Short mmCIF file of C-alpha atoms in Angstrom, two decimals:
data_model
loop_
_atom_site.label_atom_id
_atom_site.label_comp_id
_atom_site.label_asym_id
_atom_site.label_seq_id
_atom_site.Cartn_x
_atom_site.Cartn_y
_atom_site.Cartn_z
CA MET A 1 109.55 143.15 106.84
CA LYS A 2 109.40 139.52 106.28
CA LYS A 3 107.63 138.66 109.42
CA LEU A 4 104.87 141.66 108.37
CA VAL A 5 104.24 139.86 104.77
CA THR A 6 103.82 136.44 106.63
CA VAL A 7 101.20 137.82 109.12
CA LEU A 8 99.22 139.63 106.18
CA PHE A 9 99.14 136.59 104.07
CA LEU A 10 97.88 134.67 106.99
CA ILE A 11 95.10 137.01 107.71
CA LEU A 12 94.01 137.40 104.00
CA PHE A 13 94.25 133.57 103.67
CA PHE A 14 92.00 133.18 106.68
CA ILE A 15 89.25 135.88 105.21
CA HIS A 16 89.54 134.08 101.85
CA SER A 17 89.00 130.70 103.36
CA TYR A 18 85.89 131.88 105.26
CA SER A 19 84.53 133.85 102.57
CA GLN A 20 84.36 130.79 100.28
CA ASN A 21 80.91 129.23 100.19
CA MET A 22 80.47 125.40 101.14
CA THR A 23 79.51 123.16 98.08
CA PHE A 24 76.76 120.68 99.08
CA GLN A 25 76.01 117.76 96.30
CA VAL A 26 73.21 115.12 96.78
CA GLU A 27 73.69 112.04 94.87
CA PHE A 28 73.13 108.34 94.42
CA SER A 29 75.76 105.71 94.56
CA LYS A 30 74.92 102.22 93.30
CA ASN A 31 78.24 100.74 94.51
CA TYR A 32 77.50 101.96 97.97
CA ALA A 33 73.71 100.71 97.72
CA THR A 34 74.79 97.39 96.87
CA LEU A 35 77.03 96.88 99.95
CA ASP A 36 74.36 98.23 101.86
CA PHE A 37 72.03 95.80 100.39
CA LEU A 38 74.37 92.97 101.35
CA ASN A 39 74.43 93.94 104.83
CA ASN A 40 70.54 94.20 105.19
CA ILE A 41 70.08 90.67 103.62
CA SER A 42 72.60 88.91 105.48
CA SER A 43 71.49 86.38 107.78
CA THR A 44 72.28 88.16 111.00
CA ARG A 45 69.92 90.89 110.05
CA GLN A 46 66.33 90.96 111.32
CA THR A 47 63.41 90.92 108.75
CA ASN A 48 63.50 94.15 106.82
CA PRO A 49 62.28 95.48 103.33
CA TYR A 50 65.41 94.45 101.74
CA LYS A 51 65.37 90.75 103.02
CA LYS A 52 61.69 90.24 102.25
CA ALA A 53 62.21 91.38 98.65
CA PHE A 54 65.24 88.87 98.38
CA ASN A 55 63.58 86.10 100.19
CA LYS A 56 60.71 85.86 97.70
CA SER A 57 62.71 86.37 94.49
CA LYS A 58 64.26 84.03 92.08
CA TYR A 59 67.68 85.03 93.29
CA ASN A 60 66.90 83.25 96.87
CA THR A 61 69.05 80.09 95.81
CA GLU A 62 71.78 77.85 97.15
CA LYS A 63 74.55 79.98 94.89
CA TYR A 64 73.57 83.15 96.55
CA ASN A 65 73.11 82.17 99.92
CA GLN A 66 76.38 80.76 99.79
CA LEU A 67 77.72 83.91 98.73
CA LEU A 68 76.04 85.68 101.55
CA LYS A 69 77.80 83.59 104.09
CA ALA A 70 81.16 83.97 102.44
CA PHE A 71 80.30 87.92 102.59
CA ALA A 72 79.37 87.39 106.60
CA ASN A 73 83.14 86.02 106.94
CA ILE A 74 85.13 88.70 105.27
CA ASN A 75 86.56 91.12 107.98
CA ILE A 76 86.23 94.47 106.54
CA PHE A 77 86.39 96.26 109.99
CA TYR A 78 89.75 97.22 111.10
CA SER A 79 90.27 100.08 113.81
CA TYR A 80 92.77 102.38 115.09
CA GLU A 81 92.68 105.04 117.81
CA PHE A 82 94.39 108.47 118.36
CA PRO A 83 95.17 108.06 122.11
CA GLN A 84 96.81 111.47 122.45
CA TYR A 85 93.15 112.84 122.82
CA PRO A 86 91.17 113.05 126.18
CA TYR A 87 88.98 109.95 126.52
CA GLY A 88 85.84 109.90 124.39
CA ASN A 89 86.41 113.00 122.59
CA LYS A 90 88.00 111.63 119.20
CA ILE A 91 86.39 109.11 116.99
CA GLY A 92 88.90 106.34 116.24
CA GLY A 93 89.64 105.56 112.57
CA ASN A 94 88.33 102.27 110.81
CA THR A 95 88.75 100.53 107.51
CA TYR A 96 84.84 100.01 106.97
CA PHE A 97 84.68 103.63 106.41
CA ILE A 98 87.30 104.16 104.22
CA LEU A 99 86.00 101.15 102.34
CA ASN A 100 82.35 103.14 102.21
CA ARG A 101 84.08 106.25 101.18
CA ASN A 102 85.79 104.50 98.29
CA LEU A 103 82.36 102.99 97.17
CA LEU A 104 80.54 106.28 97.13
CA GLU A 105 83.60 107.97 95.29
CA SER A 106 84.10 105.26 92.55
CA SER A 107 82.38 105.63 89.21
CA ASN A 108 82.34 101.61 89.18
CA LEU A 109 83.43 98.67 91.28
CA GLU A 110 86.69 98.29 89.38
CA GLU A 111 87.82 101.69 90.11
CA PHE A 112 86.61 100.70 93.75
CA LYS A 113 89.01 97.79 93.87
CA LYS A 114 91.91 99.70 92.69
CA LYS A 115 91.44 102.53 95.38
CA SER A 116 91.09 99.99 98.16
CA PHE A 117 94.27 97.87 97.26
CA GLY A 118 96.04 97.66 100.73
CA ILE A 119 93.29 98.70 103.17
CA ILE A 120 92.29 95.20 104.03
CA PRO A 121 93.88 91.92 102.96
CA ASN A 122 94.04 91.33 98.82
CA GLU A 123 92.28 87.88 99.63
CA ASP A 124 89.42 89.54 101.50
CA LEU A 125 89.25 92.62 99.07
CA ASN A 126 88.94 90.24 95.90
CA LYS A 127 86.36 88.26 97.68
CA LEU A 128 84.41 91.53 98.45
CA TYR A 129 84.69 92.73 95.12
CA ASN A 130 83.49 89.54 93.44
CA ILE A 131 80.58 89.36 95.81
CA LEU A 132 79.68 93.00 94.96
CA VAL A 133 79.87 92.11 91.50
CA GLU A 134 77.58 89.37 91.68
CA PHE A 135 75.03 91.15 93.67
CA GLN A 136 74.91 94.56 91.97
CA PRO A 137 72.83 93.40 89.15
CA ILE A 138 70.42 91.68 92.00
CA TYR A 139 70.32 95.20 93.77
CA GLU A 140 69.29 96.91 90.52
CA ASP A 141 66.51 94.35 89.81
CA LEU A 142 65.03 93.74 93.21
CA ILE A 143 65.53 97.23 94.55
CA TYR A 144 66.60 100.08 92.47
CA ILE A 145 64.25 99.72 89.09
CA PRO A 146 61.06 99.10 91.12
CA CYS A 147 61.84 102.17 93.14
CA LYS A 148 63.25 104.10 90.48
CA PRO A 149 60.47 106.23 89.24
CA LEU A 150 59.61 107.71 92.91
CA PHE A 151 63.01 107.66 94.03
CA GLU A 152 64.33 110.05 91.33
CA LYS A 153 61.55 112.49 92.44
CA GLN A 154 62.68 112.17 95.94
CA LEU A 155 66.31 112.79 95.02
CA LYS A 156 65.28 116.03 92.68
CA ASN A 157 63.23 117.24 95.50
CA ILE A 158 65.96 116.90 98.13
CA GLN A 159 68.48 118.59 95.32
CA SER A 160 66.29 121.46 95.14
CA LEU A 161 65.99 122.00 98.83
CA VAL A 162 69.70 122.02 99.21
CA ALA A 163 70.04 124.52 96.28
CA ALA A 164 67.30 126.76 97.67
CA VAL A 165 68.22 127.05 101.39
CA ASP A 166 71.10 128.67 103.10
CA ILE A 167 72.95 125.83 104.65
CA ASP A 168 76.37 127.36 104.32
CA SER A 169 75.90 130.26 106.93
CA PRO A 170 74.85 127.76 109.88
CA PHE A 171 77.62 125.24 108.78
CA LYS A 172 80.27 128.15 108.94
CA GLN A 173 78.74 129.26 112.05
CA LEU A 174 79.22 125.87 113.77
CA LEU A 175 82.72 125.41 112.21
CA HIS A 176 83.40 128.73 114.09
CA PHE A 177 81.99 128.04 117.08
CA HIS A 178 83.65 124.62 117.51
CA LYS A 179 86.91 125.89 116.33
CA SER A 180 86.96 122.97 114.38
CA ASN A 181 89.34 122.10 111.27
CA TRP A 182 87.75 122.10 107.57
CA ASP A 183 88.69 122.63 104.04
CA LEU A 184 86.18 124.61 102.60
CA ASN A 185 87.28 123.53 99.05
CA LEU A 186 86.30 120.08 100.07
CA PRO A 187 82.23 119.42 98.81
CA PHE A 188 80.09 118.07 101.38
CA LYS A 189 78.43 115.34 99.69
CA MET A 190 75.14 113.54 100.82
CA TYR A 191 74.23 110.09 99.32
CA ILE A 192 70.42 109.01 99.30
CA SER A 193 69.29 105.46 98.46
CA PRO A 194 65.95 104.00 98.04
CA ILE A 195 64.50 101.71 100.99
CA PRO A 196 61.61 99.60 99.38
CA ASP A 197 58.75 100.15 101.63
CA GLU A 198 55.88 102.78 101.30
CA ARG A 199 55.70 103.94 104.69
CA LYS A 200 56.22 107.60 105.16
CA ILE A 201 58.37 107.76 108.38
CA GLY A 202 61.31 106.05 109.09
CA PHE A 203 64.99 106.41 107.59
CA THR A 204 68.83 105.65 108.43
CA ALA A 205 71.42 108.17 108.42
CA THR A 206 75.30 108.37 109.30
CA ALA A 207 78.27 110.43 108.23
CA PHE A 208 81.99 110.07 108.28
CA TYR A 209 84.60 112.45 106.49
CA ASN A 210 82.89 114.62 104.36
CA LEU A 211 80.26 112.23 103.38
CA ALA A 212 76.75 111.64 104.69
CA ILE A 213 74.58 108.77 103.68
CA ALA A 214 70.91 107.92 104.30
CA GLY A 215 68.06 105.26 103.09
CA ILE A 216 64.75 106.89 102.63
CA PRO A 217 61.33 104.66 102.15
CA GLN A 218 59.22 105.10 99.05
CA GLY A 219 56.60 107.44 100.89
CA PHE A 220 58.90 109.65 102.73
CA ASP A 221 58.61 113.34 102.01
CA ASN A 222 59.67 115.29 105.14
CA TYR A 223 63.12 116.40 103.10
CA LYS A 224 63.84 119.11 105.98
CA GLN A 225 63.64 116.67 108.65
CA LEU A 226 66.16 114.42 106.69
CA LEU A 227 68.33 117.23 106.08
CA ALA A 228 68.39 118.13 109.84
CA VAL A 229 69.23 114.43 111.13
CA MET A 230 71.83 114.24 108.10
CA PHE A 231 73.54 117.30 109.18
CA HIS A 232 73.15 115.99 112.75
CA GLU A 233 75.55 113.06 111.83
CA SER A 234 77.70 115.80 109.97
CA PHE A 235 77.87 117.89 112.84
CA HIS A 236 79.48 115.22 114.90
CA ILE A 237 82.28 115.20 112.55
CA LEU A 238 82.78 119.22 112.88
CA TYR A 239 82.93 118.44 116.75
CA ASP A 240 85.23 115.67 116.19
CA GLU A 241 87.78 117.81 113.90
CA GLN A 242 88.46 120.09 116.61
CA SER A 243 92.34 120.27 117.27
CA LEU A 244 94.03 118.42 120.14
CA LYS A 245 94.57 121.85 122.08
CA VAL A 246 90.72 122.71 121.67
CA LYS A 247 89.86 119.10 122.83
CA GLU A 248 92.20 119.48 125.88
CA ASP A 249 90.80 122.81 126.79
CA ILE A 250 87.35 121.74 126.92
CA ALA A 251 87.98 118.65 129.07
CA SER A 252 89.95 120.97 131.06
CA TRP A 253 87.07 123.11 131.64
CA PHE A 254 84.83 120.30 132.78
CA ASN A 255 87.18 118.90 135.13
CA ALA A 256 87.60 122.37 136.64
CA ASN A 257 83.89 122.66 137.39
CA ASP A 258 82.96 121.74 140.99
CA SER A 259 79.65 120.25 139.92
CA LYS A 260 79.04 116.58 140.86
CA ASN A 261 77.45 116.62 137.54
CA ALA A 262 80.43 117.59 135.81
CA ASN A 263 81.55 114.64 134.34
CA TYR A 264 78.19 112.92 133.22
CA ALA A 265 77.60 116.71 131.74
CA GLN A 266 80.50 115.94 129.67
CA LEU A 267 79.53 112.61 128.31
CA LEU A 268 76.45 113.97 127.32
CA PHE A 269 77.68 116.83 125.52
CA ASN A 270 78.66 115.78 122.08
CA GLU A 271 75.07 114.24 121.35
CA ALA A 272 73.23 117.28 123.15
CA ILE A 273 75.25 120.13 121.16
CA THR A 274 75.01 118.28 118.07
CA THR A 275 71.26 117.86 118.52
CA ALA A 276 70.68 121.41 119.62
CA THR A 277 72.58 122.63 116.38
CA ALA A 278 71.34 120.51 114.08
CA ASN A 279 67.65 119.44 114.96
CA GLY A 280 67.23 122.81 116.56
CA TYR A 281 69.32 125.56 115.11
CA LEU A 282 69.67 124.26 111.56
CA TYR A 283 66.16 122.97 111.39
CA LYS A 284 64.76 126.40 112.18
CA ASN A 285 67.01 127.94 109.24
CA LEU A 286 65.28 125.46 107.06
CA ALA A 287 61.86 125.31 108.21
CA GLY A 288 61.15 128.70 109.82
CA THR A 289 60.49 127.19 112.86
CA LEU A 290 61.54 124.96 115.64
CA PRO A 291 60.66 121.29 115.40
CA LYS A 292 57.79 120.04 117.55
CA GLY A 293 58.15 117.34 120.15
CA ASN A 294 61.30 115.21 120.67
CA TRP A 295 64.18 116.35 118.90
CA TYR A 296 66.06 113.12 119.43
CA ASN A 297 65.19 109.55 120.11
CA ASN A 298 66.73 109.52 123.54
CA LYS A 299 65.09 111.59 126.48
CA TYR A 300 68.23 112.72 128.03
CA ILE A 301 69.66 114.09 124.64
CA ALA A 302 66.53 115.43 123.52
CA GLU A 303 65.82 117.41 126.78
CA MET A 304 69.09 118.69 127.25
CA ALA A 305 69.24 119.80 123.71
CA GLN A 306 66.00 121.84 123.77
CA LYS A 307 67.07 123.37 127.36
CA MET A 308 70.53 124.35 125.87
CA TYR A 309 69.01 125.84 122.66
CA PRO A 310 68.81 129.33 123.89
CA LEU A 311 72.33 129.26 125.18
CA VAL A 312 73.60 127.59 121.74
CA LYS A 313 71.50 130.01 119.54
CA THR A 314 73.14 132.85 121.66
CA TYR A 315 76.47 132.08 120.76
CA LEU A 316 75.84 131.32 117.22
CA ASP A 317 74.23 134.56 116.55
CA GLU A 318 76.73 136.38 117.97
CA LYS A 319 79.51 134.63 116.42
CA LYS A 320 81.02 133.50 119.66
CA GLN A 321 83.39 130.50 119.98
CA ILE A 322 83.06 127.59 122.51
CA ASP A 323 84.78 128.84 125.80
CA GLN A 324 84.74 128.15 129.80
CA LYS A 325 81.91 130.17 130.26
CA PHE A 326 79.73 128.26 127.83
CA ILE A 327 80.53 124.97 129.39
CA ASN A 328 80.11 126.26 132.87
CA LYS A 329 76.42 127.55 131.69
CA TYR A 330 75.79 124.02 130.02
CA ILE A 331 76.78 122.43 133.35
CA ALA A 332 74.47 124.58 135.34
CA LEU A 333 71.44 123.58 133.14
CA MET A 334 72.17 120.01 134.27
CA ASP A 335 72.43 120.90 137.95
CA ASN A 336 69.17 123.16 137.88
CA GLU A 337 67.20 121.42 135.30
CA PHE A 338 68.09 117.87 135.71
CA PRO A 339 69.65 117.11 138.80
CA GLN A 340 67.85 113.86 139.29
CA TRP A 341 69.81 112.47 136.34
CA LEU A 342 72.92 111.74 138.56
CA TYR A 343 70.70 109.01 140.20
CA ASP A 344 69.14 107.86 136.80
CA ILE A 345 70.39 104.22 136.05
CA ASP A 346 69.46 104.57 132.25
CA HIS A 347 71.24 107.89 132.28
CA VAL A 348 74.40 106.88 134.05
CA LEU A 349 74.89 103.58 132.17
CA MET A 350 74.71 105.55 128.55
CA GLN A 351 78.62 105.23 128.92
CA ARG A 352 79.87 102.33 130.70
CA TYR A 353 82.68 99.82 131.13
CA ILE A 354 81.68 96.38 132.39
CA ILE A 355 83.62 93.69 133.72
CA SER A 356 81.95 90.21 134.12
CA GLU A 357 83.24 86.76 133.46
CA SER A 358 79.73 85.71 132.84
CA LYS A 359 78.60 86.30 129.24
CA ASP A 360 75.06 85.54 130.28
CA ALA A 361 75.17 88.38 133.18
CA TYR A 362 76.77 90.98 130.68
CA ARG A 363 73.88 90.19 128.01
CA ASN A 364 71.46 90.36 130.61
CA LEU A 365 72.49 93.89 131.54
CA SER A 366 72.95 95.00 128.17
CA LYS A 367 69.38 93.92 127.24
CA LYS A 368 67.83 95.63 130.32
CA HIS A 369 69.99 98.99 129.69
CA ARG A 370 70.14 98.89 125.83
CA TYR A 371 71.20 102.50 125.02
CA SER A 372 74.79 103.18 125.25
CA ASN A 373 77.31 105.19 123.01
CA ILE A 374 80.18 104.09 124.85
CA ASN A 375 80.40 100.36 125.85
CA GLU A 376 83.58 98.75 127.19
CA TYR A 377 83.60 95.16 128.17
CA ARG A 378 86.16 92.89 129.89
CA ASN A 379 85.56 89.19 130.71
CA THR A 380 88.36 88.72 133.29
CA ILE A 381 88.09 90.19 136.72
CA SER A 382 91.76 90.86 137.57
CA ALA A 383 93.82 93.67 139.01
CA LEU A 384 94.81 94.54 135.36
CA THR A 385 91.39 95.01 134.11
CA ILE A 386 90.26 96.89 137.20
CA GLN A 387 93.11 99.24 136.75
CA GLU A 388 92.13 99.65 133.21
CA MET A 389 88.72 100.40 134.17
CA LYS A 390 89.59 103.23 136.68
CA GLY A 391 91.35 104.92 133.88
CA HIS A 392 87.94 105.45 132.09
CA PRO A 393 85.90 108.30 133.20
CA ILE A 394 82.60 106.54 132.70
CA THR A 395 80.36 104.51 134.71
CA LYS A 396 82.10 101.31 136.21
CA VAL A 397 80.24 97.93 136.66
CA ILE A 398 81.76 94.84 138.05
CA ILE A 399 79.65 91.73 138.02
CA VAL A 400 80.77 88.85 140.19
CA THR A 401 79.32 85.45 139.76
CA ASN A 402 82.14 83.25 140.90
CA ASN A 403 85.04 83.07 143.37
CA ASN A 404 82.93 85.61 144.99
CA GLU A 405 84.98 86.15 148.16
CA LYS A 406 88.40 86.59 146.15
CA HIS A 407 86.80 88.78 143.68
CA LEU A 408 85.13 90.96 146.25
CA SER A 409 88.46 91.39 148.16
CA LEU A 410 90.22 92.20 145.01
CA ILE A 411 87.54 95.22 144.22
CA LYS A 412 87.74 96.51 147.63
CA ASN A 413 91.40 96.71 147.70
CA SER A 414 91.50 98.51 144.49
CA PHE A 415 89.28 101.49 145.22
CA GLN A 416 90.07 104.02 148.01
CA GLU A 417 86.32 104.84 148.55
CA LEU A 418 85.88 100.71 149.32
CA LYS A 419 88.15 101.33 152.33
CA HIS A 420 85.26 100.92 154.74
CA TRP A 421 83.15 98.70 152.66
CA ALA A 422 82.28 95.02 154.20
CA PRO A 423 80.40 93.10 151.54
CA LYS A 424 78.88 89.71 152.23
CA PRO A 425 80.28 87.27 149.56
CA ASN A 426 77.46 84.62 150.27
CA SER A 427 74.49 86.95 149.42
CA ASN A 428 73.07 88.35 146.32
CA PHE A 429 73.54 92.37 146.35
CA ALA A 430 73.98 95.25 144.23
CA PHE A 431 76.22 98.08 145.74
CA THR A 432 76.92 101.42 144.46
CA THR A 433 79.25 104.38 145.46
CA PHE A 434 80.22 107.71 143.52
CA LEU A 435 83.94 107.87 142.89
CA SER A 436 86.44 110.97 142.94
CA ASP A 437 86.61 110.96 139.18
CA LYS A 438 82.75 111.77 139.30
CA THR A 439 81.47 108.35 138.05
CA HIS A 440 79.43 105.76 139.66
CA LEU A 441 80.73 102.31 140.64
CA ILE A 442 78.22 99.39 140.51
CA ILE A 443 79.18 96.08 142.12
CA ILE A 444 76.72 93.43 141.54
CA ASN A 445 77.41 90.24 143.48
CA SER A 446 75.36 87.10 142.52
CA LEU A 447 75.43 83.39 143.57
CA SER A 448 74.44 82.60 140.00
CA GLU A 449 74.60 83.87 136.57
CA ASP A 450 70.96 85.00 136.66
CA ILE A 451 70.94 88.62 137.66
CA SER A 452 67.94 89.55 136.13
CA GLY A 453 66.43 90.03 139.71
CA LEU A 454 69.28 92.19 140.85
CA LEU A 455 68.85 94.25 137.91
CA GLU A 456 65.04 94.94 138.50
CA ASN A 457 66.05 96.23 141.73
CA LEU A 458 69.15 98.07 140.92
CA HIS A 459 69.07 101.99 142.01
CA ILE A 460 71.74 104.53 142.32
CA LYS A 461 72.14 106.17 145.82
#
């Protein structure tokens, strides 16, 4: 009898949980906006609207520039990982997002300081607090007050849109599809801040925990696109919050597929499924039609998202959950629609592990192939770093610019696939091979640190 009552309770709890409506809130946070302002006017940032406003203002003085230098030297980013999850399938934690959350959810900076005690060293927290206190009135004077009349209209329009459309249903559909963990009692909050620029396009957006943040220019009015992009970032969180068991199941489904594309399909999956659901499925719910043109600013993600959209729509409409059949159909799309991507250098370098003892060579490769959502880097060629590299199921790049004969011999002896390889240490070359973990190994041998010529002619065979 006790067991039956427990089962009934769990069933009723599940029904109650999914019968609840998600609460979506749209707000402005002066605390967070001040930190964002500081980040944008720091010396390491390129010219931007915030920096232009500060540089021509009365606040561009020795006092405040010294405070900006002090701000740049405060380390507020410490990270930690969840190593029990399959590689690349769980976002690590970091103190920067925790501090951001505390700024967003505090009514004033004093409350932020109290909430943040112990997250970073107290000396650094006090410095950060004092600089925020100094710059908050500057932010208000230079950015918020001039933008306020139009920004308040924009904020009201976004709040009205969120209240008028059904975001709850697709959010729950995706929660169910991903088998994700979420507390529906927890409101989803979107924080908007003004960018002092009259242009109508271009905005920034990111999400963490149950929060999404975006900066919008004064001329911006495509609020449906804004919500789609903000929920794109938020849907990454739903994907991330799958249980360890679900993550392991998905990884095993990719690994069990015989396709040579299976691993690179898995590496693309997070962005592709999120774009298909947010920029496709949710956008259609908001606007009544699918968006025109590219759904994302990366061709591989955009094209795959659009190709997999019918499959995604079917699963969401039929209230199905992600399963092995879905993964196999997704991999088949890559096999049939994009077989050339396996040999596309820009595609395979979207996730990469690079070993190079030359910083110039590393920078050269990074500049040539800018887009990456996973980028591991080690600056020593050794048995240890190569062994570590082998444990990462992403494209592997080793750049040899010194001790060429010794390093090439070490590399050859580290990979079974190089058993019959006969490199010429005294010549410049780029060599590629496909490994048993279904990733490419790229070896660049250069007699100087300038590898630009080799990169121009780098092709995957």
